[in-house]
Amino acid sequence: MKFFIDTADIDEIKEAMSWGCLAGVTTNPSLYARTGGKLADFEGHMLKIAEICEGLPVSAESQSKTTEGMVEDGRRLSALAPNIVVKLPICAESLAATHTLAAEGVRINMTLVFSPTQALLAANAGARYISPFVGRFDDIAEDGVQQLANVVACVQNYDWSGKNVDDEVEIITASVRTPNHVTQAALLGADIATVPFGALKKCLKHPLTDQGMASFDADWAKVVAAQ
Ligand code: E4P
C-alpha cells in the first residue's frame, strides 16, 4: 500500500518527502485554511506542492458547486502541473464534471465517499482515485474500517479499463486518524492511505523500538568505555 500525506503544509510535505516513502499528497479546503493561506495564493500554493513532489500526484480541490464551475476549476488546476489531480466531492454535479474532465485526460480524486454505491458511480463516471473516509464514521460511532472494506471489495471486483486516462481506479483511504486505520486499510488491500503528518509520525514509532535503541546505546557505551 502506498502512503500519501494529507496536508497542505509545505514543511510537513518536505519532511515526509525526505523520508523517501511518500507517493503523493492530498489537500482539502480545511487543510489549506489551516496553513493561513489566502484565496489569491491557492493555486500558487498547489503549484508549489506539485513542484516539491516531483511528479507525485497532488490532489487540489475545487470549491465550485456547479458542473460548469467544477469543469472550469478542473481544467485550470490540472493545467498548473501535470501531477495535479482534481479533487471533487461526490454529488450529481461532480459526476457530470468527472465525465467531461476524464475524457480530456484529467485525473479526478472523488472525495467525501461514504458508501460503495457512491464509489461505483464515481468509478463509472471516470474518477482515477476514490477516497472513502474512515475516521468520520468512527467519529459517529460507526465502524469506518468495515465501511472501507465494502468499498474496496466492490471497486476491486471490476476492471476499470477505458474509464480514465490510466485505465485504473485506486482507493485512497482517507480521514485516517491512527496507525491502526493504516494497518486495516493495508489488510483490506486498499491501494493508498492518505495520512496526516501527526499520524504518519505515529506510524513510524513503536515503544519497543525506542526501548531497543536505548538498550543498544547503553550497551554500546560499555563497549566504548572498555577501550
Ligand atoms: C483526504 O483526502 C480528506 O480530505 C481527509 O482525509 C479528510 O480527513 P478528516 O476527516 O480528518 O477531515
mmCIF file of N, CA, C and O in Angstrom, residues 65-98:
data_model
loop_
_atom_site.group_PDB
_atom_site.id
_atom_site.type_symbol
_atom_site.label_atom_id
_atom_site.label_comp_id
_atom_site.label_asym_id
_atom_site.label_seq_id
_atom_site.Cartn_x
_atom_site.Cartn_y
_atom_site.Cartn_z
ATOM 1 N N LYS A 65 -19.769 24.582 -6.863
ATOM 2 C CA LYS A 65 -20.944 23.743 -6.582
ATOM 3 C C LYS A 65 -21.667 23.342 -7.864
ATOM 4 O O LYS A 65 -22.636 22.587 -7.819
ATOM 5 N N THR A 66 -21.199 23.858 -9.011
ATOM 6 C CA THR A 66 -21.870 23.542 -10.275
ATOM 7 C C THR A 66 -20.953 22.698 -11.156
ATOM 8 O O THR A 66 -19.720 22.750 -11.031
ATOM 9 N N THR A 67 -21.582 21.949 -12.074
ATOM 10 C CA THR A 67 -20.784 21.143 -13.004
ATOM 11 C C THR A 67 -19.858 22.040 -13.823
ATOM 12 O O THR A 67 -18.658 21.756 -13.955
ATOM 13 N N GLU A 68 -20.400 23.140 -14.328
ATOM 14 C CA GLU A 68 -19.604 24.036 -15.168
ATOM 15 C C GLU A 68 -18.410 24.591 -14.381
ATOM 16 O O GLU A 68 -17.287 24.650 -14.879
ATOM 17 N N GLY A 69 -18.680 24.997 -13.140
ATOM 18 C CA GLY A 69 -17.611 25.550 -12.303
ATOM 19 C C GLY A 69 -16.542 24.502 -12.007
ATOM 20 O O GLY A 69 -15.339 24.789 -12.015
ATOM 21 N N MET A 70 -16.977 23.266 -11.742
ATOM 22 C CA MET A 70 -16.002 22.192 -11.450
ATOM 23 C C MET A 70 -15.156 21.891 -12.684
ATOM 24 O O MET A 70 -13.951 21.652 -12.577
ATOM 25 N N VAL A 71 -15.801 21.900 -13.848
ATOM 26 C CA VAL A 71 -15.055 21.634 -15.085
ATOM 27 C C VAL A 71 -14.019 22.746 -15.307
ATOM 28 O O VAL A 71 -12.849 22.489 -15.612
ATOM 29 N N GLU A 72 -14.471 23.990 -15.081
ATOM 30 C CA GLU A 72 -13.559 25.138 -15.251
ATOM 31 C C GLU A 72 -12.395 25.057 -14.266
ATOM 32 O O GLU A 72 -11.227 25.169 -14.642
ATOM 33 N N ASP A 73 -12.713 24.794 -12.986
ATOM 34 C CA ASP A 73 -11.658 24.655 -11.966
ATOM 35 C C ASP A 73 -10.732 23.496 -12.319
ATOM 36 O O ASP A 73 -9.516 23.588 -12.184
ATOM 37 N N GLY A 74 -11.340 22.390 -12.749
ATOM 38 C CA GLY A 74 -10.560 21.189 -13.067
ATOM 39 C C GLY A 74 -9.581 21.444 -14.187
ATOM 40 O O GLY A 74 -8.416 21.018 -14.113
ATOM 41 N N ARG A 75 -10.032 22.148 -15.203
ATOM 42 C CA ARG A 75 -9.121 22.460 -16.327
ATOM 43 C C ARG A 75 -7.991 23.370 -15.858
ATOM 44 O O ARG A 75 -6.830 23.168 -16.210
ATOM 45 N N ARG A 76 -8.355 24.380 -15.032
ATOM 46 C CA ARG A 76 -7.339 25.347 -14.582
ATOM 47 C C ARG A 76 -6.332 24.680 -13.627
ATOM 48 O O ARG A 76 -5.125 24.829 -13.775
ATOM 49 N N LEU A 77 -6.855 23.908 -12.666
ATOM 50 C CA LEU A 77 -5.963 23.274 -11.681
ATOM 51 C C LEU A 77 -5.046 22.248 -12.350
ATOM 52 O O LEU A 77 -3.855 22.194 -12.087
ATOM 53 N N SER A 78 -5.625 21.445 -13.247
ATOM 54 C CA SER A 78 -4.805 20.391 -13.878
ATOM 55 C C SER A 78 -3.772 20.984 -14.829
ATOM 56 O O SER A 78 -2.749 20.358 -15.100
ATOM 57 N N ALA A 79 -4.040 22.211 -15.314
ATOM 58 C CA ALA A 79 -3.066 22.865 -16.216
ATOM 59 C C ALA A 79 -1.877 23.438 -15.437
ATOM 60 O O ALA A 79 -0.852 23.765 -16.031
ATOM 61 N N LEU A 80 -2.016 23.557 -14.102
ATOM 62 C CA LEU A 80 -0.915 24.120 -13.311
ATOM 63 C C LEU A 80 0.332 23.249 -13.392
ATOM 64 O O LEU A 80 1.449 23.738 -13.499
ATOM 65 N N ALA A 81 0.117 21.936 -13.309
ATOM 66 C CA ALA A 81 1.245 20.982 -13.342
ATOM 67 C C ALA A 81 0.688 19.616 -13.718
ATOM 68 O O ALA A 81 -0.445 19.296 -13.353
ATOM 69 N N PRO A 82 1.479 18.811 -14.422
ATOM 70 C CA PRO A 82 0.964 17.515 -14.879
ATOM 71 C C PRO A 82 0.602 16.560 -13.749
ATOM 72 O O PRO A 82 -0.184 15.636 -13.960
ATOM 73 N N ASN A 83 1.180 16.780 -12.541
ATOM 74 C CA ASN A 83 0.874 15.862 -11.436
ATOM 75 C C ASN A 83 -0.264 16.341 -10.544
ATOM 76 O O ASN A 83 -0.520 15.737 -9.499
ATOM 77 N N ILE A 84 -0.984 17.387 -10.966
ATOM 78 C CA ILE A 84 -2.133 17.810 -10.153
ATOM 79 C C ILE A 84 -3.365 16.988 -10.501
ATOM 80 O O ILE A 84 -3.729 16.832 -11.676
ATOM 81 N N VAL A 85 -3.956 16.439 -9.462
ATOM 82 C CA VAL A 85 -5.193 15.655 -9.555
ATOM 83 C C VAL A 85 -6.306 16.554 -9.025
ATOM 84 O O VAL A 85 -6.132 17.221 -8.001
ATOM 85 N N VAL A 86 -7.422 16.571 -9.724
ATOM 86 C CA VAL A 86 -8.525 17.453 -9.316
ATOM 87 C C VAL A 86 -9.444 16.697 -8.365
ATOM 88 O O VAL A 86 -9.948 15.620 -8.688
ATOM 89 N N LYS A 87 -9.620 17.289 -7.182
ATOM 90 C CA LYS A 87 -10.443 16.622 -6.166
ATOM 91 C C LYS A 87 -11.853 17.225 -6.198
ATOM 92 O O LYS A 87 -12.010 18.459 -6.165
ATOM 93 N N LEU A 88 -12.844 16.354 -6.279
ATOM 94 C CA LEU A 88 -14.243 16.794 -6.310
ATOM 95 C C LEU A 88 -15.039 16.001 -5.280
ATOM 96 O O LEU A 88 -14.816 14.797 -5.121
ATOM 97 N N PRO A 89 -15.993 16.642 -4.610
ATOM 98 C CA PRO A 89 -16.849 15.913 -3.665
ATOM 99 C C PRO A 89 -17.958 15.181 -4.427
ATOM 100 O O PRO A 89 -18.525 15.740 -5.369
ATOM 101 N N ILE A 90 -18.266 13.969 -4.017
ATOM 102 C CA ILE A 90 -19.248 13.164 -4.745
ATOM 103 C C ILE A 90 -20.653 13.805 -4.681
ATOM 104 O O ILE A 90 -21.170 14.106 -3.605
ATOM 105 N N CYS A 91 -21.211 14.044 -5.856
ATOM 106 C CA CYS A 91 -22.574 14.569 -5.997
ATOM 107 C C CYS A 91 -22.910 14.487 -7.493
ATOM 108 O O CYS A 91 -22.044 14.143 -8.311
ATOM 109 N N ALA A 92 -24.150 14.776 -7.858
ATOM 110 C CA ALA A 92 -24.548 14.678 -9.267
ATOM 111 C C ALA A 92 -23.683 15.595 -10.139
ATOM 112 O O ALA A 92 -23.240 15.217 -11.230
ATOM 113 N N GLU A 93 -23.436 16.813 -9.641
ATOM 114 C CA GLU A 93 -22.666 17.789 -10.419
ATOM 115 C C GLU A 93 -21.237 17.311 -10.655
ATOM 116 O O GLU A 93 -20.671 17.481 -11.743
ATOM 117 N N SER A 94 -20.653 16.675 -9.618
ATOM 118 C CA SER A 94 -19.251 16.240 -9.787
ATOM 119 C C SER A 94 -19.153 15.001 -10.668
ATOM 120 O O SER A 94 -18.131 14.800 -11.333
ATOM 121 N N LEU A 95 -20.183 14.160 -10.679
ATOM 122 C CA LEU A 95 -20.161 13.023 -11.608
ATOM 123 C C LEU A 95 -20.122 13.535 -13.045
ATOM 124 O O LEU A 95 -19.320 13.074 -13.870
ATOM 125 N N ALA A 96 -20.972 14.504 -13.345
ATOM 126 C CA ALA A 96 -21.012 15.065 -14.700
ATOM 127 C C ALA A 96 -19.681 15.735 -15.044
ATOM 128 O O ALA A 96 -19.157 15.591 -16.160
ATOM 129 N N ALA A 97 -19.130 16.464 -14.065
ATOM 130 C CA ALA A 97 -17.837 17.134 -14.301
ATOM 131 C C ALA A 97 -16.737 16.100 -14.505
ATOM 132 O O ALA A 97 -15.869 16.266 -15.377
ATOM 133 N N THR A 98 -16.779 15.034 -13.737
ATOM 134 C CA THR A 98 -15.776 13.970 -13.867
ATOM 135 C C THR A 98 -15.841 13.354 -15.258
ATOM 136 O O THR A 98 -14.804 13.110 -15.904
#
